[in-house]
mmCIF file of C-alpha atoms in Angstrom:
data_model
loop_
_atom_site.group_PDB
_atom_site.id
_atom_site.type_symbol
_atom_site.label_atom_id
_atom_site.label_comp_id
_atom_site.label_asym_id
_atom_site.label_seq_id
_atom_site.Cartn_x
_atom_site.Cartn_y
_atom_site.Cartn_z
ATOM 1 C CA MET A 1 11.556 71.572 113.539
ATOM 2 C CA SER A 2 7.889 72.161 114.156
ATOM 3 C CA ASP A 3 8.213 73.246 117.805
ATOM 4 C CA GLU A 4 7.891 76.945 118.398
ATOM 5 C CA TRP A 5 9.709 78.556 121.269
ATOM 6 C CA PRO A 6 8.920 81.700 123.230
ATOM 7 C CA THR A 7 11.216 84.616 122.481
ATOM 8 C CA THR A 8 12.303 84.702 126.137
ATOM 9 C CA ASP A 9 13.735 81.194 125.767
ATOM 10 C CA PHE A 10 15.761 82.372 122.809
ATOM 11 C CA SER A 11 17.159 85.337 124.724
ATOM 12 C CA ARG A 12 18.183 83.051 127.573
ATOM 13 C CA LEU A 13 19.750 80.495 125.236
ATOM 14 C CA GLU A 14 21.562 83.172 123.257
ATOM 15 C CA MET A 15 23.098 84.450 126.484
ATOM 16 C CA LEU A 16 24.279 80.901 127.141
ATOM 17 C CA TYR A 17 25.463 79.796 123.679
ATOM 18 C CA GLY A 18 26.396 83.159 122.117
ATOM 19 C CA PRO A 19 29.544 83.620 124.235
ATOM 20 C CA LEU A 20 30.515 79.982 123.541
ATOM 21 C CA ALA A 21 30.354 80.680 119.793
ATOM 22 C CA GLY A 22 32.396 83.846 120.379
ATOM 23 C CA SER A 23 35.107 81.852 122.109
ATOM 24 C CA VAL A 24 35.180 79.255 119.331
ATOM 25 C CA ARG A 25 35.285 82.043 116.707
ATOM 26 C CA ARG A 26 38.357 83.535 118.451
ATOM 27 C CA LEU A 27 39.985 80.086 118.614
ATOM 28 C CA VAL A 28 39.357 79.551 114.876
ATOM 29 C CA ASP A 29 41.167 82.793 114.047
ATOM 30 C CA ILE A 30 44.108 82.154 116.380
ATOM 31 C CA SER A 31 44.483 78.517 115.324
ATOM 32 C CA ILE A 32 45.098 79.660 111.730
ATOM 33 C CA ARG A 33 47.716 82.238 112.705
ATOM 34 C CA THR A 34 49.566 80.492 115.535
ATOM 35 C CA THR A 35 53.202 79.450 115.189
ATOM 36 C CA ALA A 36 53.166 77.580 118.516
ATOM 37 C CA ASP A 37 55.648 74.747 119.124
ATOM 38 C CA PRO A 38 54.541 71.085 119.186
ATOM 39 C CA ALA A 39 54.206 70.924 123.004
ATOM 40 C CA THR A 40 51.981 74.008 123.105
ATOM 41 C CA VAL A 41 49.876 72.735 120.188
ATOM 42 C CA ALA A 42 49.476 69.333 121.858
ATOM 43 C CA ALA A 43 48.368 70.900 125.143
ATOM 44 C CA ALA A 44 45.890 73.201 123.385
ATOM 45 C CA LYS A 45 44.545 70.312 121.297
ATOM 46 C CA LEU A 46 43.878 68.278 124.447
ATOM 47 C CA LYS A 47 41.813 71.115 125.901
ATOM 48 C CA ILE A 48 39.915 71.610 122.637
ATOM 49 C CA ASP A 49 39.148 67.885 122.328
ATOM 50 C CA SER A 50 38.048 67.751 125.967
ATOM 51 C CA ALA A 51 35.720 70.745 125.495
ATOM 52 C CA ALA A 52 34.263 69.161 122.338
ATOM 53 C CA ASP A 53 33.757 65.842 124.150
ATOM 54 C CA GLU A 54 31.879 67.534 126.995
ATOM 55 C CA LEU A 55 29.654 69.490 124.635
ATOM 56 C CA SER A 56 29.011 66.501 122.379
ATOM 57 C CA ALA A 57 27.283 64.504 125.116
ATOM 58 C CA SER A 58 24.180 66.633 124.527
ATOM 59 C CA ALA A 59 24.608 67.533 120.842
ATOM 60 C CA GLN A 60 21.494 67.317 118.669
ATOM 61 C CA SER A 61 21.882 65.482 115.411
ATOM 62 C CA GLU A 62 20.039 68.153 113.459
ATOM 63 C CA PRO A 63 21.478 71.537 112.552
ATOM 64 C CA PHE A 64 20.153 74.847 113.857
ATOM 65 C CA GLY A 65 19.683 76.945 110.711
ATOM 66 C CA VAL A 66 16.330 78.427 111.530
ATOM 67 C CA GLN A 67 14.200 78.216 114.638
ATOM 68 C CA ARG A 68 10.811 79.795 114.985
ATOM 69 C CA THR A 69 9.514 81.747 117.973
ATOM 70 C CA ARG A 70 5.890 81.892 119.096
ATOM 71 C CA ASP A 71 5.654 85.566 118.140
ATOM 72 C CA GLY A 72 6.154 84.670 114.475
ATOM 73 C CA ASN A 73 9.790 85.622 114.183
ATOM 74 C CA THR A 74 12.482 83.271 113.053
ATOM 75 C CA ILE A 75 15.987 83.184 114.458
ATOM 76 C CA ALA A 76 18.784 81.863 112.290
ATOM 77 C CA TRP A 77 21.017 80.526 115.033
ATOM 78 C CA GLY A 78 23.183 78.267 112.927
ATOM 79 C CA ASN A 79 23.145 80.141 109.619
ATOM 80 C CA ALA A 80 26.513 80.201 107.826
ATOM 81 C CA VAL A 81 26.385 84.012 107.420
ATOM 82 C CA ILE A 82 24.367 85.429 110.312
ATOM 83 C CA GLY A 83 24.204 82.540 112.818
ATOM 84 C CA LEU A 84 25.072 83.767 116.317
ATOM 85 C CA ARG A 85 25.767 80.149 117.287
ATOM 86 C CA ASN A 86 27.806 79.349 114.189
ATOM 87 C CA PRO A 87 31.548 80.077 114.592
ATOM 88 C CA VAL A 88 31.951 79.828 110.796
ATOM 89 C CA ALA A 89 29.639 82.865 110.395
ATOM 90 C CA PRO A 90 31.376 86.258 110.834
ATOM 91 C CA PRO A 91 28.425 86.704 111.999
ATOM 92 C CA LEU A 92 26.815 89.487 109.994
ATOM 93 C CA VAL A 93 24.153 91.652 111.648
ATOM 94 C CA ILE A 94 21.546 92.509 109.005
ATOM 95 C CA HIS A 95 19.857 95.914 109.185
ATOM 96 C CA ARG A 96 16.658 96.806 107.333
ATOM 97 C CA GLU A 97 15.722 100.395 106.480
ATOM 98 C CA ALA A 98 12.152 101.638 106.106
ATOM 99 C CA ASP A 99 12.697 102.028 102.347
ATOM 100 C CA GLY A 100 13.575 98.324 102.040
ATOM 101 C CA GLN A 101 17.342 98.697 101.849
ATOM 102 C CA VAL A 102 19.240 95.943 103.656
ATOM 103 C CA TRP A 103 22.797 96.523 104.865
ATOM 104 C CA SER A 104 25.517 95.151 107.104
ATOM 105 C CA GLU A 105 28.913 96.473 108.182
ATOM 106 C CA PHE A 106 31.687 94.079 109.148
ATOM 107 C CA VAL A 107 35.407 93.285 109.093
ATOM 108 C CA LEU A 108 36.667 89.913 107.826
ATOM 109 C CA GLY A 109 39.775 88.266 109.296
ATOM 110 C CA ALA A 110 42.072 85.335 108.541
ATOM 111 C CA PRO A 111 39.328 82.656 108.285
ATOM 112 C CA TYR A 112 37.922 84.328 105.150
ATOM 113 C CA GLU A 113 41.124 84.571 103.126
ATOM 114 C CA GLY A 114 41.637 83.667 99.480
ATOM 115 C CA PRO A 115 44.484 85.605 97.821
ATOM 116 C CA PRO A 116 47.096 86.609 100.435
ATOM 117 C CA GLY A 117 45.678 89.393 102.613
ATOM 118 C CA HIS A 118 42.414 89.478 100.688
ATOM 119 C CA VAL A 119 38.915 88.113 101.099
ATOM 120 C CA HIS A 120 38.186 84.909 99.135
ATOM 121 C CA GLY A 121 36.048 85.805 96.107
ATOM 122 C CA GLY A 122 33.649 83.056 97.132
ATOM 123 C CA VAL A 123 33.230 84.598 100.600
ATOM 124 C CA CYS A 124 32.114 87.819 98.880
ATOM 125 C CA ALA A 125 29.619 85.666 96.943
ATOM 126 C CA LEU A 126 28.437 84.011 100.189
ATOM 127 C CA ILE A 127 27.808 87.387 101.821
ATOM 128 C CA LEU A 128 26.139 88.936 98.783
ATOM 129 C CA ASP A 129 23.857 85.917 98.340
ATOM 130 C CA HIS A 130 22.680 86.408 101.911
ATOM 131 C CA VAL A 131 22.326 90.207 101.858
ATOM 132 C CA LEU A 132 20.539 90.293 98.494
ATOM 133 C CA GLY A 133 18.328 87.397 99.592
ATOM 134 C CA ALA A 134 17.432 89.294 102.778
ATOM 135 C CA THR A 135 15.669 91.941 100.667
ATOM 136 C CA ALA A 136 13.173 89.263 99.578
ATOM 137 C CA HIS A 137 12.591 87.452 102.876
ATOM 138 C CA GLN A 138 9.224 87.865 104.586
ATOM 139 C CA PRO A 139 8.036 86.347 107.876
ATOM 140 C CA HIS A 140 6.854 82.753 107.288
ATOM 141 C CA ARG A 141 7.700 83.176 103.586
ATOM 142 C CA PRO A 142 11.394 82.516 102.964
ATOM 143 C CA ALA A 143 12.919 83.262 99.563
ATOM 144 C CA TYR A 144 15.441 80.999 97.872
ATOM 145 C CA THR A 145 18.170 82.041 95.466
ATOM 146 C CA GLY A 146 17.234 81.406 91.845
ATOM 147 C CA THR A 147 20.046 83.197 90.033
ATOM 148 C CA LEU A 148 23.003 85.169 91.350
ATOM 149 C CA ILE A 149 25.414 87.199 89.208
ATOM 150 C CA LEU A 150 28.613 88.616 90.711
ATOM 151 C CA ARG A 151 30.996 91.107 89.120
ATOM 152 C CA TYR A 152 34.358 91.524 90.829
ATOM 153 C CA LEU A 153 35.713 95.042 90.344
ATOM 154 C CA ARG A 154 38.869 94.714 92.484
ATOM 155 C CA LYS A 155 40.183 92.736 95.433
ATOM 156 C CA THR A 156 38.499 93.060 98.842
ATOM 157 C CA GLU A 157 40.901 93.463 101.766
ATOM 158 C CA LEU A 158 40.943 91.475 104.991
ATOM 159 C CA GLY A 159 40.971 93.528 108.192
ATOM 160 C CA ARG A 160 39.323 96.574 106.613
ATOM 161 C CA PRO A 161 35.839 97.912 107.437
ATOM 162 C CA LEU A 162 33.426 96.694 104.756
ATOM 163 C CA ARG A 163 29.776 97.327 104.009
ATOM 164 C CA ALA A 164 27.370 95.109 102.081
ATOM 165 C CA GLU A 165 24.046 96.547 100.940
ATOM 166 C CA ALA A 166 21.179 95.552 98.682
ATOM 167 C CA HIS A 167 17.751 96.670 97.594
ATOM 168 C CA VAL A 168 14.852 95.343 95.553
ATOM 169 C CA GLU A 169 14.747 96.493 91.936
ATOM 170 C CA ARG A 170 11.349 94.947 91.129
ATOM 171 C CA VAL A 171 8.985 92.126 92.047
ATOM 172 C CA ASP A 172 7.352 89.932 89.433
ATOM 173 C CA GLY A 173 5.010 87.345 90.940
ATOM 174 C CA ALA A 174 7.056 84.987 93.108
ATOM 175 C CA LYS A 175 10.330 86.519 91.865
ATOM 176 C CA THR A 176 12.179 89.347 93.580
ATOM 177 C CA PHE A 177 14.936 91.036 91.534
ATOM 178 C CA SER A 178 17.581 92.609 93.784
ATOM 179 C CA THR A 179 20.915 94.333 93.357
ATOM 180 C CA GLY A 180 23.668 95.054 95.829
ATOM 181 C CA LEU A 181 27.382 95.412 96.455
ATOM 182 C CA ILE A 182 30.276 95.099 98.854
ATOM 183 C CA ALA A 183 32.275 98.289 99.356
ATOM 184 C CA ASP A 184 35.179 99.631 101.370
ATOM 185 C CA ASP A 185 35.666 103.366 101.907
ATOM 186 C CA ASP A 186 37.209 103.653 98.434
ATOM 187 C CA GLY A 187 33.985 102.373 96.827
ATOM 188 C CA PRO A 188 32.534 99.086 95.566
ATOM 189 C CA THR A 189 34.698 95.968 95.264
ATOM 190 C CA VAL A 190 32.019 93.480 94.135
ATOM 191 C CA GLU A 191 28.616 94.128 92.551
ATOM 192 C CA ALA A 192 25.768 91.613 92.484
ATOM 193 C CA GLU A 193 22.324 91.059 91.102
ATOM 194 C CA GLY A 194 20.027 88.202 91.962
ATOM 195 C CA ILE A 195 16.624 86.678 91.487
ATOM 196 C CA PHE A 196 15.082 85.263 94.648
ATOM 197 C CA ILE A 197 12.033 83.027 94.568
ATOM 198 C CA HIS A 198 9.312 82.670 97.179
ATOM 199 C CA SER A 199 8.039 79.187 97.829
ATOM 200 C CA LYS A 200 4.451 78.832 96.621
ATOM 201 C CA GLN A 201 3.049 77.851 99.995
ATOM 202 C CA PRO A 202 3.765 79.910 103.113
ATOM 203 C CA SER A 203 5.796 77.691 105.455
ATOM 204 C CA ALA A 204 3.749 76.447 108.399
ATOM 205 C CA MET B 1 55.148 86.844 102.401
ATOM 206 C CA SER B 2 58.263 86.752 100.271
ATOM 207 C CA ASP B 3 60.029 83.929 102.135
ATOM 208 C CA GLU B 4 60.006 80.581 100.382
ATOM 209 C CA TRP B 5 60.008 77.419 102.419
ATOM 210 C CA PRO B 6 61.213 73.926 101.568
ATOM 211 C CA THR B 7 58.433 71.418 100.971
ATOM 212 C CA THR B 8 59.739 69.262 103.832
ATOM 213 C CA ASP B 9 59.065 72.116 106.259
ATOM 214 C CA PHE B 10 55.506 72.244 105.020
ATOM 215 C CA SER B 11 54.998 68.529 105.525
ATOM 216 C CA ARG B 12 56.296 68.797 109.071
ATOM 217 C CA LEU B 13 54.155 71.836 109.851
ATOM 218 C CA GLU B 14 51.066 70.248 108.332
ATOM 219 C CA MET B 15 51.558 67.255 110.591
ATOM 220 C CA LEU B 16 51.681 69.680 113.511
ATOM 221 C CA TYR B 17 48.894 72.130 112.636
ATOM 222 C CA GLY B 18 46.607 69.926 110.513
ATOM 223 C CA PRO B 19 45.334 67.871 113.482
ATOM 224 C CA LEU B 20 44.849 71.101 115.470
ATOM 225 C CA ALA B 21 42.596 72.440 112.695
ATOM 226 C CA GLY B 22 40.765 69.110 112.664
ATOM 227 C CA SER B 23 40.068 69.391 116.388
ATOM 228 C CA VAL B 24 38.831 72.972 116.008
ATOM 229 C CA ARG B 25 36.654 71.942 113.046
ATOM 230 C CA ARG B 26 35.023 69.234 115.187
ATOM 231 C CA LEU B 27 34.495 71.735 118.026
ATOM 232 C CA VAL B 28 32.859 74.204 115.598
ATOM 233 C CA ASP B 29 30.341 71.555 114.523
ATOM 234 C CA ILE B 30 29.558 70.356 118.050
ATOM 235 C CA SER B 31 29.316 73.883 119.468
ATOM 236 C CA ILE B 32 26.471 74.631 117.016
ATOM 237 C CA ARG B 33 24.541 71.472 117.885
ATOM 238 C CA THR B 34 25.113 71.169 121.629
ATOM 239 C CA THR B 35 22.265 71.545 124.109
ATOM 240 C CA ALA B 36 24.624 71.430 127.106
ATOM 241 C CA ASP B 37 23.588 73.052 130.397
ATOM 242 C CA PRO B 38 25.155 76.300 131.648
ATOM 243 C CA ALA B 39 27.729 74.570 133.897
ATOM 244 C CA THR B 40 28.958 72.326 131.069
ATOM 245 C CA VAL B 41 29.088 75.273 128.654
ATOM 246 C CA ALA B 42 31.036 77.368 131.166
ATOM 247 C CA ALA B 43 33.574 74.586 131.754
ATOM 248 C CA ALA B 44 34.032 74.009 128.016
ATOM 249 C CA LYS B 45 34.368 77.745 127.366
ATOM 250 C CA LEU B 46 37.141 77.986 129.969
ATOM 251 C CA LYS B 47 39.103 75.247 128.189
ATOM 252 C CA ILE B 48 38.542 76.846 124.780
ATOM 253 C CA ASP B 49 39.644 80.269 126.018
ATOM 254 C CA SER B 50 42.698 78.747 127.688
ATOM 255 C CA ALA B 51 43.686 76.912 124.493
ATOM 256 C CA ALA B 52 43.229 80.108 122.465
ATOM 257 C CA ASP B 53 45.318 82.086 124.963
ATOM 258 C CA GLU B 54 48.167 79.567 124.758
ATOM 259 C CA LEU B 55 48.131 79.536 120.956
ATOM 260 C CA SER B 56 47.846 83.316 120.687
ATOM 261 C CA ALA B 57 51.197 83.927 122.382
ATOM 262 C CA SER B 58 52.875 83.025 119.092
ATOM 263 C CA ALA B 59 50.174 84.050 116.592
ATOM 264 C CA GLN B 60 51.333 85.917 113.506
ATOM 265 C CA SER B 61 49.423 89.040 112.635
ATOM 266 C CA GLU B 62 49.195 88.137 108.978
ATOM 267 C CA PRO B 63 46.897 85.482 107.549
ATOM 268 C CA PHE B 64 48.095 82.271 105.894
ATOM 269 C CA GLY B 65 46.172 82.217 102.604
ATOM 270 C CA VAL B 66 49.025 81.179 100.360
ATOM 271 C CA GLN B 67 52.585 80.198 101.124
ATOM 272 C CA ARG B 68 55.152 79.368 98.529
ATOM 273 C CA THR B 69 57.600 76.479 98.617
ATOM 274 C CA ARG B 70 61.084 76.489 97.107
ATOM 275 C CA ASP B 71 60.035 73.924 94.496
ATOM 276 C CA GLY B 72 57.617 76.426 92.975
ATOM 277 C CA ASN B 73 54.418 75.070 94.466
ATOM 278 C CA THR B 74 52.051 77.090 96.547
ATOM 279 C CA ILE B 75 50.161 75.781 99.539
ATOM 280 C CA ALA B 76 46.915 77.445 100.520
ATOM 281 C CA TRP B 77 47.056 76.750 104.241
ATOM 282 C CA GLY B 78 44.533 79.314 105.376
ATOM 283 C CA ASN B 79 42.238 79.413 102.345
ATOM 284 C CA ALA B 80 38.533 79.645 103.212
ATOM 285 C CA VAL B 81 37.671 76.675 100.963
ATOM 286 C CA ILE B 82 40.706 74.383 100.831
ATOM 287 C CA GLY B 83 42.870 75.578 103.749
ATOM 288 C CA LEU B 84 44.049 72.597 105.808
ATOM 289 C CA ARG B 85 44.771 75.012 108.665
ATOM 290 C CA ASN B 86 41.482 76.872 108.366
ATOM 291 C CA PRO B 87 38.668 75.372 110.481
ATOM 292 C CA VAL B 88 36.138 77.427 108.500
ATOM 293 C CA ALA B 89 37.126 75.514 105.331
ATOM 294 C CA PRO B 90 35.406 72.113 104.922
ATOM 295 C CA PRO B 91 38.305 71.713 103.651
ATOM 296 C CA LEU B 92 37.837 70.674 100.040
ATOM 297 C CA VAL B 93 40.496 68.515 98.380
ATOM 298 C CA ILE B 94 40.796 69.614 94.747
ATOM 299 C CA HIS B 95 41.583 66.966 92.107
ATOM 300 C CA ARG B 96 42.795 67.762 88.599
ATOM 301 C CA GLU B 97 42.353 65.363 85.686
ATOM 302 C CA ALA B 98 44.682 65.183 82.686
ATOM 303 C CA ASP B 99 41.947 66.660 80.478
ATOM 304 C CA GLY B 100 41.756 69.765 82.711
ATOM 305 C CA GLN B 101 38.631 68.843 84.644
ATOM 306 C CA VAL B 102 38.739 69.881 88.300
ATOM 307 C CA TRP B 103 36.583 68.108 90.884
ATOM 308 C CA SER B 104 36.062 67.623 94.592
ATOM 309 C CA GLU B 105 33.815 65.321 96.612
ATOM 310 C CA PHE B 106 32.673 66.325 100.089
ATOM 311 C CA VAL B 107 29.895 66.335 102.677
ATOM 312 C CA LEU B 108 28.789 69.564 104.359
ATOM 313 C CA GLY B 109 27.555 69.632 107.963
ATOM 314 C CA ALA B 110 25.864 72.055 110.347
ATOM 315 C CA PRO B 111 28.357 74.952 109.907
ATOM 316 C CA TYR B 112 27.268 75.392 106.288
ATOM 317 C CA GLU B 113 23.520 75.610 106.822
ATOM 318 C CA GLY B 114 21.103 78.140 105.323
ATOM 319 C CA PRO B 115 17.525 76.824 105.017
ATOM 320 C CA PRO B 116 16.879 74.164 107.690
ATOM 321 C CA GLY B 117 18.752 70.983 106.791
ATOM 322 C CA HIS B 118 20.130 72.480 103.591
ATOM 323 C CA VAL B 119 23.359 74.073 102.429
ATOM 324 C CA HIS B 120 23.350 77.909 102.414
ATOM 325 C CA GLY B 121 23.037 79.096 98.809
ATOM 326 C CA GLY B 122 26.038 81.335 99.412
ATOM 327 C CA VAL B 123 28.138 78.360 100.510
ATOM 328 C CA CYS B 124 27.391 76.725 97.149
ATOM 329 C CA ALA B 125 28.565 79.992 95.546
ATOM 330 C CA LEU B 126 31.739 79.955 97.692
ATOM 331 C CA ILE B 127 32.569 76.407 96.617
ATOM 332 C CA LEU B 128 31.761 76.954 92.938
ATOM 333 C CA ASP B 129 33.856 80.154 92.843
ATOM 334 C CA HIS B 130 36.804 78.139 94.096
ATOM 335 C CA VAL B 131 36.334 75.043 91.938
ATOM 336 C CA LEU B 132 35.706 77.009 88.736
ATOM 337 C CA GLY B 133 38.627 79.303 89.567
ATOM 338 C CA ALA B 134 40.873 76.261 90.044
ATOM 339 C CA THR B 135 40.490 75.439 86.331
ATOM 340 C CA ALA B 136 42.282 78.712 85.522
ATOM 341 C CA HIS B 137 45.054 78.670 88.153
ATOM 342 C CA GLN B 138 48.617 78.093 86.975
ATOM 343 C CA PRO B 139 51.815 77.919 89.070
ATOM 344 C CA HIS B 140 53.044 81.466 89.825
ATOM 345 C CA ARG B 141 50.102 82.835 87.828
ATOM 346 C CA PRO B 142 46.960 83.002 89.987
ATOM 347 C CA ALA B 143 43.601 83.807 88.411
ATOM 348 C CA TYR B 144 41.054 86.098 90.017
ATOM 349 C CA THR B 145 37.293 85.925 89.639
ATOM 350 C CA GLY B 146 35.972 88.482 87.156
ATOM 351 C CA THR B 147 32.361 87.362 86.794
ATOM 352 C CA LEU B 148 30.473 84.480 88.374
ATOM 353 C CA ILE B 149 26.934 83.407 87.467
ATOM 354 C CA LEU B 150 25.077 80.862 89.588
ATOM 355 C CA ARG B 151 21.796 79.115 88.755
ATOM 356 C CA TYR B 152 20.132 77.275 91.610
ATOM 357 C CA LEU B 153 18.123 74.306 90.343
ATOM 358 C CA ARG B 154 17.017 72.908 93.715
ATOM 359 C CA LYS B 155 18.115 72.827 97.341
ATOM 360 C CA THR B 156 21.400 71.135 98.283
ATOM 361 C CA GLU B 157 21.204 68.869 101.319
ATOM 362 C CA LEU B 158 23.463 68.896 104.359
ATOM 363 C CA GLY B 159 24.973 65.543 105.320
ATOM 364 C CA ARG B 160 24.735 64.078 101.813
ATOM 365 C CA PRO B 161 27.691 63.206 99.555
ATOM 366 C CA LEU B 162 28.201 66.028 97.072
ATOM 367 C CA ARG B 163 30.479 66.560 94.103
ATOM 368 C CA ALA B 164 31.621 69.851 92.598
ATOM 369 C CA GLU B 165 33.256 69.856 89.184
ATOM 370 C CA ALA B 166 34.337 72.376 86.582
ATOM 371 C CA HIS B 167 36.149 72.629 83.275
ATOM 372 C CA VAL B 168 37.426 75.321 80.952
ATOM 373 C CA GLU B 169 35.130 76.209 78.051
ATOM 374 C CA ARG B 170 37.592 78.549 76.311
ATOM 375 C CA VAL B 171 40.525 80.897 76.906
ATOM 376 C CA ASP B 172 40.650 84.389 75.405
ATOM 377 C CA GLY B 173 43.864 86.234 76.271
ATOM 378 C CA ALA B 174 43.986 86.735 80.045
ATOM 379 C CA LYS B 175 40.418 85.463 80.446
ATOM 380 C CA THR B 176 39.456 81.872 81.162
ATOM 381 C CA PHE B 177 35.780 80.958 80.688
ATOM 382 C CA SER B 178 34.759 78.011 82.870
ATOM 383 C CA THR B 179 31.583 76.145 83.730
ATOM 384 C CA GLY B 180 30.779 73.773 86.539
ATOM 385 C CA LEU B 181 28.189 72.461 88.962
ATOM 386 C CA ILE B 182 27.434 70.962 92.333
ATOM 387 C CA ALA B 183 25.570 67.641 92.228
ATOM 388 C CA ASP B 184 24.258 64.956 94.522
ATOM 389 C CA ASP B 185 23.509 61.450 93.267
ATOM 390 C CA ASP B 186 20.172 62.681 91.874
ATOM 391 C CA GLY B 187 21.967 65.176 89.615
ATOM 392 C CA PRO B 188 22.949 68.850 89.625
ATOM 393 C CA THR B 189 21.672 71.225 92.318
ATOM 394 C CA VAL B 190 23.550 74.396 91.281
ATOM 395 C CA GLU B 191 25.140 75.285 87.923
ATOM 396 C CA ALA B 192 27.788 77.972 87.462
ATOM 397 C CA GLU B 193 29.750 79.781 84.817
ATOM 398 C CA GLY B 194 32.588 82.175 85.437
ATOM 399 C CA ILE B 195 35.237 84.338 83.881
ATOM 400 C CA PHE B 196 38.615 84.214 85.637
ATOM 401 C CA ILE B 197 41.355 86.718 84.905
ATOM 402 C CA HIS B 198 45.098 86.208 85.087
ATOM 403 C CA SER B 199 47.137 89.045 86.499
ATOM 404 C CA LYS B 200 49.274 90.634 83.768
ATOM 405 C CA GLN B 201 52.582 90.004 85.518
ATOM 406 C CA PRO B 202 53.524 86.556 86.823
ATOM 407 C CA SER B 203 53.772 86.811 90.608
ATOM 408 C CA ALA B 204 57.342 86.700 91.893
#
């Protein structure tokens, strides 16, 4: 998308579509855990299909991963990790410290399960890719994952407060070398290191 | 969960809850892409909340990652990658060849976006963790990710037919060393190698 939108438009649209995503996120979680009988499931399915039909009349064909505002910021509405409008995203809120550390605190529920009661190892990889990559991102100069190495120390529990954090180890030309981890209050569960690569040309 | 269910119960319950997950999956996709006006969004949100309320009356507190059937199979209903009942999962269907190769073919839409129009690098990691791990899984003897290394060769496109595949390179005691990749019809986009570890005791 080449159009740039004023930040005020984004705020207005987030107030409109954010709560919709929240409702869908809640439905996702409940739909996995429900033991409802066939009549209840059929009635709920009718409502869900009707809501989807109404919303689809005006659905854009293109996804919403990144949109740019006129003040130079980008907003990742549809991003699979942080997208406010994406019910698949937890969504993580990414914080940046003055010293360059990036962190996020979150709890993962039923939709992120692998082993019973535990976070899917690949979901840990998804989150660490994003959080490590966020150390390398600069306005108008996105960084792409080159290499990502994950070491799983122990299982990560669903329903427990978790923290992901990362920082830059060094920068070598277009390459940013970062390390990070996911931890619960007993310590790290997964450690990661990654190389993230800036595109040669700043994106327009 | 220690209860074991007959396979016929699973078939019946999949016929009940599978289409529900399909409807929620469609709603997830449309809710990201819709440009509906506030009145349409409000009406859809009411239906979604009502459906969630009805289904929540009988929602179990525990997730559904793996359930075991009396014939010794396990069914990963809620799994974040392959869970038929999990709207966050694409869901991937995993195929196993006689020579041990594991593969899956799929198309990823808006919910899996990172860079505009492209699959989130972490989603590729999520899928490769699962597909490589599947080479090591044995009935009653799950394997957990120990180490996973991902090399991103180029961006992976949304909306394009993709294939993930993996095979075992070697087994050393409790460790299975596997390699794999994601490819489109122009070749690989992400390569992976991993070490997967069997728990010492077979699970009951």
